[in-house]
Coordinates of C-alpha atoms and ligand atoms in Angstrom, one line a residue:
X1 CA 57.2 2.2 37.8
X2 CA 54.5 2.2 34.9
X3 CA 51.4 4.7 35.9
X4 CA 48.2 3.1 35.9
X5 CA 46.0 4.1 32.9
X6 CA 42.6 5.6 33.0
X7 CA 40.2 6.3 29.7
X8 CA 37.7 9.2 30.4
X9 CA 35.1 8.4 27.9
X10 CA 32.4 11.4 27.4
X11 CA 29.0 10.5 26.4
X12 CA 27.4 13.9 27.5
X13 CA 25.3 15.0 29.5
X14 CA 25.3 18.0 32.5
X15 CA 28.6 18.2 33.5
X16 CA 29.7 19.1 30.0
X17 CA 26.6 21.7 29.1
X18 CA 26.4 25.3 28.9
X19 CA 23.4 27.5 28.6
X20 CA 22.4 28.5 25.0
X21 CA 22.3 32.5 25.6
X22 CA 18.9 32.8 23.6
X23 CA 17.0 29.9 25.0
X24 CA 18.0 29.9 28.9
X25 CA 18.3 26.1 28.7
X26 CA 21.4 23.7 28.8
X27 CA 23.0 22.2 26.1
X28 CA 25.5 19.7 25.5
X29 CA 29.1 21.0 24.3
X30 CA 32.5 19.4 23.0
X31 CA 34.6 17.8 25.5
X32 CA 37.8 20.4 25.4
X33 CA 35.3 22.5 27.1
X34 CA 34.6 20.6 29.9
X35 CA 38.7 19.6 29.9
X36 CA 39.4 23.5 29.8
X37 CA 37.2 23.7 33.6
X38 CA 39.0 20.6 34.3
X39 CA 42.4 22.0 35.0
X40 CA 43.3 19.6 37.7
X41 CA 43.3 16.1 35.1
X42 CA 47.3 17.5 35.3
X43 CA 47.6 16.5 39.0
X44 CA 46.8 13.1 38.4
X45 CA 49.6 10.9 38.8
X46 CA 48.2 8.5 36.1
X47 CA 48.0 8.0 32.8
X48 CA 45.2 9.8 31.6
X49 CA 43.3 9.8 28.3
X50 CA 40.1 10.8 27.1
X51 CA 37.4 9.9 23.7
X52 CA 34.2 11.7 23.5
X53 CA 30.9 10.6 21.7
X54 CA 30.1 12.9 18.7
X55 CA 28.5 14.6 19.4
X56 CA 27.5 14.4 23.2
X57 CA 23.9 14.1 24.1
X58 CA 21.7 14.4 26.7
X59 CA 21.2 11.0 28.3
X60 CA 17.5 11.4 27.9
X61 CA 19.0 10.1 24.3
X62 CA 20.5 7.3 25.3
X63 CA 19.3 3.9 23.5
X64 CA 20.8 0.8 22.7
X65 CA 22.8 1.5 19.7
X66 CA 24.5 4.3 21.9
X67 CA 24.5 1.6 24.7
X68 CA 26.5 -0.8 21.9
X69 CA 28.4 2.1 20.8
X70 CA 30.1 2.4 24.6
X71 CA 30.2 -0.8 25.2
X72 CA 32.3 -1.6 22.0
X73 CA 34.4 1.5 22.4
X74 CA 35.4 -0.2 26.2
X75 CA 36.2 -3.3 24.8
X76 CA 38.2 -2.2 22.0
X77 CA 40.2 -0.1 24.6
X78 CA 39.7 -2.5 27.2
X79 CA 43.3 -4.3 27.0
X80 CA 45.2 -0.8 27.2
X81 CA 43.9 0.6 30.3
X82 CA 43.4 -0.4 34.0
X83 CA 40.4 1.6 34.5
X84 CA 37.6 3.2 32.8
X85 CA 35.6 7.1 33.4
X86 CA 32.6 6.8 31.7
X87 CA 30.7 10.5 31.9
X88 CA 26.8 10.4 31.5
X89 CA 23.6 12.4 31.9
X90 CA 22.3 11.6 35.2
X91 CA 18.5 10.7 33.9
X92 CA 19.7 7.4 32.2
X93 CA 22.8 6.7 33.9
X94 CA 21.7 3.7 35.9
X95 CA 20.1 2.4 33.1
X96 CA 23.4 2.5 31.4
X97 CA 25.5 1.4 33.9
X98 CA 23.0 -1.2 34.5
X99 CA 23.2 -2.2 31.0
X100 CA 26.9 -2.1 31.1
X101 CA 26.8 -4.6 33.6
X102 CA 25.2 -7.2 31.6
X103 CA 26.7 -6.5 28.2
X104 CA 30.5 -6.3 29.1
X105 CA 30.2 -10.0 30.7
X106 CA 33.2 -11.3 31.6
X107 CA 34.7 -7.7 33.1
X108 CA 37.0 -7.3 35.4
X109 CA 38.3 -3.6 35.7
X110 CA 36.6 -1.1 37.3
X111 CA 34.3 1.0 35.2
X112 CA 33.2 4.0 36.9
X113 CA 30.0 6.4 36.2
X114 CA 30.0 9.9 37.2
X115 CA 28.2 13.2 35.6
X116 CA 26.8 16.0 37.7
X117 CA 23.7 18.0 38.6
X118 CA 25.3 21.2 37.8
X119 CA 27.7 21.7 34.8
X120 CA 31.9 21.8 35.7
X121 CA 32.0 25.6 34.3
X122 CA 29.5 26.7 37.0
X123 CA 30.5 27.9 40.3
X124 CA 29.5 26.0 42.4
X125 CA 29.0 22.6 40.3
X126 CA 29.5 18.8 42.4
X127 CA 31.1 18.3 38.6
X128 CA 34.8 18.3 40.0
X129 CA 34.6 16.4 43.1
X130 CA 32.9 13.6 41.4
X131 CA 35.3 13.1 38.6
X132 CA 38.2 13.6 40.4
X133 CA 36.9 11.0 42.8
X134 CA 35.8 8.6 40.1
X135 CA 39.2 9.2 38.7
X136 CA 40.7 7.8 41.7
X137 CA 38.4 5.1 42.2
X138 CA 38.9 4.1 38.4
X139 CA 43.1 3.8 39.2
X140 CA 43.2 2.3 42.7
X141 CA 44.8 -1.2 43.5
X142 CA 45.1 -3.5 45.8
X143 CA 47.8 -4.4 47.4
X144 CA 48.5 -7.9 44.9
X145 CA 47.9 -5.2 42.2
X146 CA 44.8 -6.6 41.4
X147 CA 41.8 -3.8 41.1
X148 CA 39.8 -2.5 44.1
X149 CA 36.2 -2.1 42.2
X150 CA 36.5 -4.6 39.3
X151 CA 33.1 -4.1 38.0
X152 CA 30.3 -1.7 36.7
X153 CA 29.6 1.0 39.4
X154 CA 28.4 4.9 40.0
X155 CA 30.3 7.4 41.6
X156 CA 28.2 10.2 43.4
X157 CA 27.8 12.4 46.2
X158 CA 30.6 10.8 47.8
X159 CA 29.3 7.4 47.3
X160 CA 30.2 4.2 45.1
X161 CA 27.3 2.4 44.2
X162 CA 27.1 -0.7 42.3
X163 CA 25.6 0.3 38.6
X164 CA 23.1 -2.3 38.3
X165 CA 21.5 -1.6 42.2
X166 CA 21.1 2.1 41.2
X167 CA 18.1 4.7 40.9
X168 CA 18.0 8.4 40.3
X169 CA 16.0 9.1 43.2
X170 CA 16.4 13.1 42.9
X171 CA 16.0 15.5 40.2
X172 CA 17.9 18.5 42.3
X173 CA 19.7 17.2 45.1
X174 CA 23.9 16.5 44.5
X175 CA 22.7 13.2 46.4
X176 CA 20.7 12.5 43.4
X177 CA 21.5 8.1 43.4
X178 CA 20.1 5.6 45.7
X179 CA 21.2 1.8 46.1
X180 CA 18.4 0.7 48.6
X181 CA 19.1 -3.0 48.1
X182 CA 22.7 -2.9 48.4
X183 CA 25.2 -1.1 50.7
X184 CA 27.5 1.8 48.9
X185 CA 30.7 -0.1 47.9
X186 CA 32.7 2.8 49.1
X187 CA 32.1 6.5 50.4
X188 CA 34.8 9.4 50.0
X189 CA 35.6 11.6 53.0
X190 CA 39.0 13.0 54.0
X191 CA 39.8 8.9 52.7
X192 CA 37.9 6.8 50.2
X193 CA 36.9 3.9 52.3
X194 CA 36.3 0.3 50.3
X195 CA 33.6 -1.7 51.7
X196 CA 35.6 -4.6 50.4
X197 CA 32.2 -7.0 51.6
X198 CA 30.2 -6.4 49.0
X199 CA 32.4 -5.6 46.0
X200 CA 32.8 -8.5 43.7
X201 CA 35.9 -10.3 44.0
X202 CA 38.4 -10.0 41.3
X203 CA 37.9 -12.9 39.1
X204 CA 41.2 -13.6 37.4
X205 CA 39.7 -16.4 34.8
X206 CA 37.1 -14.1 33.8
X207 CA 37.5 -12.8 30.4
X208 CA 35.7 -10.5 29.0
X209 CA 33.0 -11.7 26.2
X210 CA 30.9 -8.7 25.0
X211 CA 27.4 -9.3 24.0
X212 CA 26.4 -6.1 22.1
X213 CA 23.1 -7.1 21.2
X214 CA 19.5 -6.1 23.0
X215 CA 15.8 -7.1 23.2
X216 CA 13.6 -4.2 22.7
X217 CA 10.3 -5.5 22.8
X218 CA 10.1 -5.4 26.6
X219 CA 7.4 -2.9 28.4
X220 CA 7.9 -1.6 32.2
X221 CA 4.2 -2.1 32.9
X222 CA 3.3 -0.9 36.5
X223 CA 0.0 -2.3 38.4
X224 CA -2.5 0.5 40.1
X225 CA -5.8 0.1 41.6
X226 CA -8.6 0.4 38.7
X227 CA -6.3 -1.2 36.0
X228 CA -8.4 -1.7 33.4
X229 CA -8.9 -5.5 31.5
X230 CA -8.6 -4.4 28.4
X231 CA -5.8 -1.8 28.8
X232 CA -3.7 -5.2 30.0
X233 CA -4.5 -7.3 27.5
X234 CA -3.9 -4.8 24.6
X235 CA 0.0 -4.8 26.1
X236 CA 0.5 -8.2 26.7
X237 CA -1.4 -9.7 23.6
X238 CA 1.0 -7.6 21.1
X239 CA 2.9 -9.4 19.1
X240 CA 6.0 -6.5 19.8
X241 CA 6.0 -7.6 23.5
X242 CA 8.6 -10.8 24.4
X243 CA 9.0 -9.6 27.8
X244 CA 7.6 -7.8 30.3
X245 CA 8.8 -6.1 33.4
X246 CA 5.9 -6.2 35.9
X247 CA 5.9 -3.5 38.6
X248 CA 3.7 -5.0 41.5
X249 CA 2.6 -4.3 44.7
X250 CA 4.8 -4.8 47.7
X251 CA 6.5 -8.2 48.2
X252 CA 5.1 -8.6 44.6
X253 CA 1.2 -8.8 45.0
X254 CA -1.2 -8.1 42.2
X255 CA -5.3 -8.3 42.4
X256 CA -6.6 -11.6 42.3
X257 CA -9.4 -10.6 39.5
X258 CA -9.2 -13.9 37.4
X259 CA -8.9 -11.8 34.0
X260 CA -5.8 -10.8 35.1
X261 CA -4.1 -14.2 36.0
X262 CA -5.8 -15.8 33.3
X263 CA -4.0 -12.8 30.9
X264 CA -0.7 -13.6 32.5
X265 CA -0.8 -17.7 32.0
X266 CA -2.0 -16.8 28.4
X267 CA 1.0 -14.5 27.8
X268 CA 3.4 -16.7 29.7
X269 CA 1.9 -20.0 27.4
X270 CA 2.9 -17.9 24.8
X271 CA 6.6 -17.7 25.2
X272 CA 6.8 -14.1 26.7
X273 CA 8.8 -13.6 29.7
X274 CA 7.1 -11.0 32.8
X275 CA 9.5 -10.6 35.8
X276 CA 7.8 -9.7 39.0
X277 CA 9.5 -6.7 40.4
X278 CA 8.0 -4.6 43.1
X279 CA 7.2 -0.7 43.0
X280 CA 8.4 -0.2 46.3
X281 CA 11.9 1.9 46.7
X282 CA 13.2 -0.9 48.5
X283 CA 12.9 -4.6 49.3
X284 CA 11.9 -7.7 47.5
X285 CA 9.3 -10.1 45.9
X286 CA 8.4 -12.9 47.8
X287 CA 5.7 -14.4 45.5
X288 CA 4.9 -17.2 48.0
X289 CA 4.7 -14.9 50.5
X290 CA 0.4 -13.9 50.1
X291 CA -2.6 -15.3 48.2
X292 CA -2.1 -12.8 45.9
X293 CA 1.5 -13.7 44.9
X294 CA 1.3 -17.3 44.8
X295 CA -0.8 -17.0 41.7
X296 CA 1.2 -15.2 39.9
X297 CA 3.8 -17.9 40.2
X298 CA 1.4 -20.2 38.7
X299 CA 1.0 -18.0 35.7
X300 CA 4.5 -18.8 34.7
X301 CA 5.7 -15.3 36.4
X302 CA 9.3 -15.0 37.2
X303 CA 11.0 -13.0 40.5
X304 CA 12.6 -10.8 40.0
X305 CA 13.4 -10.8 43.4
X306 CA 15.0 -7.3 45.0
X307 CA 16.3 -6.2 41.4
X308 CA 16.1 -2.0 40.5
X309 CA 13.6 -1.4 37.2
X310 CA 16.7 -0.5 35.1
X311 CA 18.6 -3.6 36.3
X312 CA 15.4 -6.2 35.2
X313 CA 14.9 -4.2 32.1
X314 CA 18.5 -4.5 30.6
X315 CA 19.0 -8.1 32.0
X316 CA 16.1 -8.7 30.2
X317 CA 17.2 -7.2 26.9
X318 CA 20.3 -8.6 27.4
X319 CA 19.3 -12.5 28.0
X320 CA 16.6 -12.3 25.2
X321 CA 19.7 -10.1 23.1
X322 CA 21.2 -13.4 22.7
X323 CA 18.5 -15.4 21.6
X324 CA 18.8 -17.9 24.6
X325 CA 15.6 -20.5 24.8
X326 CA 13.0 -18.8 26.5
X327 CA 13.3 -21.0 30.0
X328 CA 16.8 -21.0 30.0
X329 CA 15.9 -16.8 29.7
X330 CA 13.8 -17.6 32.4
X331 CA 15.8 -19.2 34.7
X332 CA 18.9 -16.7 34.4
X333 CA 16.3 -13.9 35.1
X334 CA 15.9 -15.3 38.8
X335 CA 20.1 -15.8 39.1
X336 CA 22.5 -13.4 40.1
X337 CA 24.3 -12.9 36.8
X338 CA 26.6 -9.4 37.7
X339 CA 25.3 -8.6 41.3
X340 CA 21.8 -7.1 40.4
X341 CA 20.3 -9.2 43.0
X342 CA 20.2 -10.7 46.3
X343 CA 19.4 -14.5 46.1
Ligands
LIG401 N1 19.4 15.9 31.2 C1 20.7 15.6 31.7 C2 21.2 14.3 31.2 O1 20.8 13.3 31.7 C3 20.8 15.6 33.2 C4 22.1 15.4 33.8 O2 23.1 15.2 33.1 O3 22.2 15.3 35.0 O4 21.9 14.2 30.2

C-alpha cells in the first residue's frame, strides 16, 4: 500500500536556531541542522520530504511576499502530497496560518503549524514532540481515506488549534497558543483525540484557487480612554489606509464623543472598510448590544464578530487583495469564509 506523503516546509524560526557564541542571542540556521537533532523523521512510516526557505528567518520577518512565497510553494506541491508541515517562528505564526487560511481558498488537506519555544538541539526543547505530533496529524485519515484535519491549523502543547482562531498568548510558556473562541480541534495524550465537531468537513468539490495577492494599507488601531481627536483622524483621513481593524471595547463599544462617530461615517463614506473587533481575549461584538455600539453600526462599521486580530487583519488583506467592490468586501468581512468566525 502507497505511504501517505508529508512536505516539511521550513520557514525558520526557534526550533531551528542556535546561539551565535559571541552575541548570546539565537539565530536562525540551515535546515540539515535541525534534520541532524531530528533523528526520529526515520521512524515515520510515511513518505517524508522536506524544502526550506533561504535562508530561514525569524518570523518577526515574516510579510506578505514571504506569506506569497509559502503559499505558492504549497500549491505548486499541493497535488503530490496528502499533507503539509509548515515550521514557523512562534511570534507571527497565527498571523501566517491565519493568512494561510484565506489565501489557499479552496484547500482541502491538512496544513499543520508547529515551531517551538526552545530550539530541537537543546535539551530539553518542546521542538520534538511538536513536530512529531504535527507529523502525524499532517498524515492521518479517516477511515473513507479522506483527511482528518483538512484545513489550516496549529499544532502545540499538545493541542490542535484551528490557524485562523489562534493567538500567541505567552512569550515563555510551551503552552504559548490560545483559541478562546473556538474549541482545540484535537489534543495529544497517550492518543491524539479528533474533536471531529468542530473540524471542517472534508469538502470533496472544493478545489483549491490560490489568491496570492494582499492589502497592505490596513492599520490595527486599538481604542483607550483619552484617545485623542486628532491622533484618529490623522489615521483614518490618510490616503494609505483602505481598511481598518478597530479594536474596541468589550462587545464592541467605543465613546460616544460625536468627533469620533462623525470620523468614522466620514471614513466609511469614503470607501474604507473598519471591522469592529473587540480587545477582549475572548468573546464577541454585539454592536446592537449598547448605546455605544449601535452607533458605530450607523457609521458604516462592520462586525467583526468573535474573530482573532490576525484573523480580521489577513481576511481583510485578503478580500481587499482581490480587488472585490468595497460592499461586496464588506459583506464577506461579516461571513464565515474558512472558520475564523462564529456566525
Ligand atoms: N523569534 C522567534 C520567531 O518567531 C520566536 C520563535 O520561534 O518562537 O521566529
Amino acid at each position: 500500500m502507497k505511504k501517505n506523503s508529508i512536505l516539511l516546509i521550513y520557514t525558520g524560526g526557534t526550533i531551528g536556531m542556535v546561539q551565535n557564541a559571541k552575541t548570546g542571542a539565537l539565530e536562525s540556521f540551515n535546515f540539515n541542522h535541525l534534520l541532524q537533532h531530528f533523528p526520529e523523521i526515520e521512524q515515520f512510516n510515511l513518505e517524508i520530504e522536506a524544502k526550506s526557505f533561504l535562508p530561514p528567518i525569524d518570523s518577526s520577518d515574516m510579510n506578505p511576499a514571504m506569506w506569497k512565497k509559502l503559499a505558492l510553494l504549497i500549491t505548486q506541491e499541493y497535488h503530490k502530497y496528502d499533507g503539509f508541515v509548515v515550521l514557523h517562528g512562534t511570534d507571527t505564526m497565527a498571523f501566517t496560518a491565519s493568512a494561510m487560511s484565506f489565501m489557499l481558498e479552496g484547500n482541502t488537506k491538512p496544513i499543520i503549524f508547529t515551531g517551538s519555544q526552545l530550539p530541537i538541539g537543546m535539551l530539553r526543547t518542546d521542538g520534538k514532540e511538536n513536530l512529531i505530533t504535527a507529523i502525524e496529524i499532517a498524515a492521518a485519515k479517516n477511515a473513507d481515506g479522506t483527511p482528518t484535519v483538512p484545513e489550516v491549523c496549529i499544532y502545540f502543547a499538545n493541542k490542535l488549534l484551528r490557524g485562523n482562531r489562534c493567538t500567541k498568548r505567552d512569550a515563555g510558556s510551551f503552552d504559548a497558543f490560545v483559541s478562546n473562541n473556538c474549541p482545540a480541534l484535537a489534543t495529544a495524550g497517550t492518543n491524539i483525540t479528533y474533536n471531529h465537531r468542530y473540524i471542517r468537513p472534508y469538502d470533496e468539490k472544493a478545489t483549491l484557487t490560490p489568491q496570492y495577492e494582499m492589502e497592505q494599507g490596513i492599520i490595527i488601531f486599538s481604542l483607550f480612554p483619552g484617545i485623542k481627536e486628532e491622533v484618529v483622524k490623522a489615521v483614518l483621513r490618510s490616503k494609505e489606509i483602505k481598511g481598518v481593524i478597530f479594536r474596541t471595547y468589550g462587545a464592541g463599544n467605543a465613546p460616544q464623543a460625536p468627533w469620533l462617530t462623525q470620523e468614522l461615517a466620514r471614513a466609511s463614506n469614503e470607501g474604507k472598510i473598519i471591522v469592529n473587533i473587540t480587545q477582549c481575549a475572548g468573546g464577541a461584538v454585539e454592536m446592537a448590544r449598547y448605546e455605544t455600539g449601535r452607533q458605530l453600526i450607523e457609521a458604516g462599521v462592520v462586525s467583526g464578530h468573535d474573530s482573532t486580530v490576525e484573523a480580521a487583519l489577513t481576511k481583510l488583506m485578503y478580500l481587499l487583495g482581490k480587488g472585490l467592490p468595497t460592499d461586496e468586501a464588506r459583506r464577506l468581512m461579516e461571513c464565515d469564509l474558512a472558520g475564523e468566525i462564529t456566525v
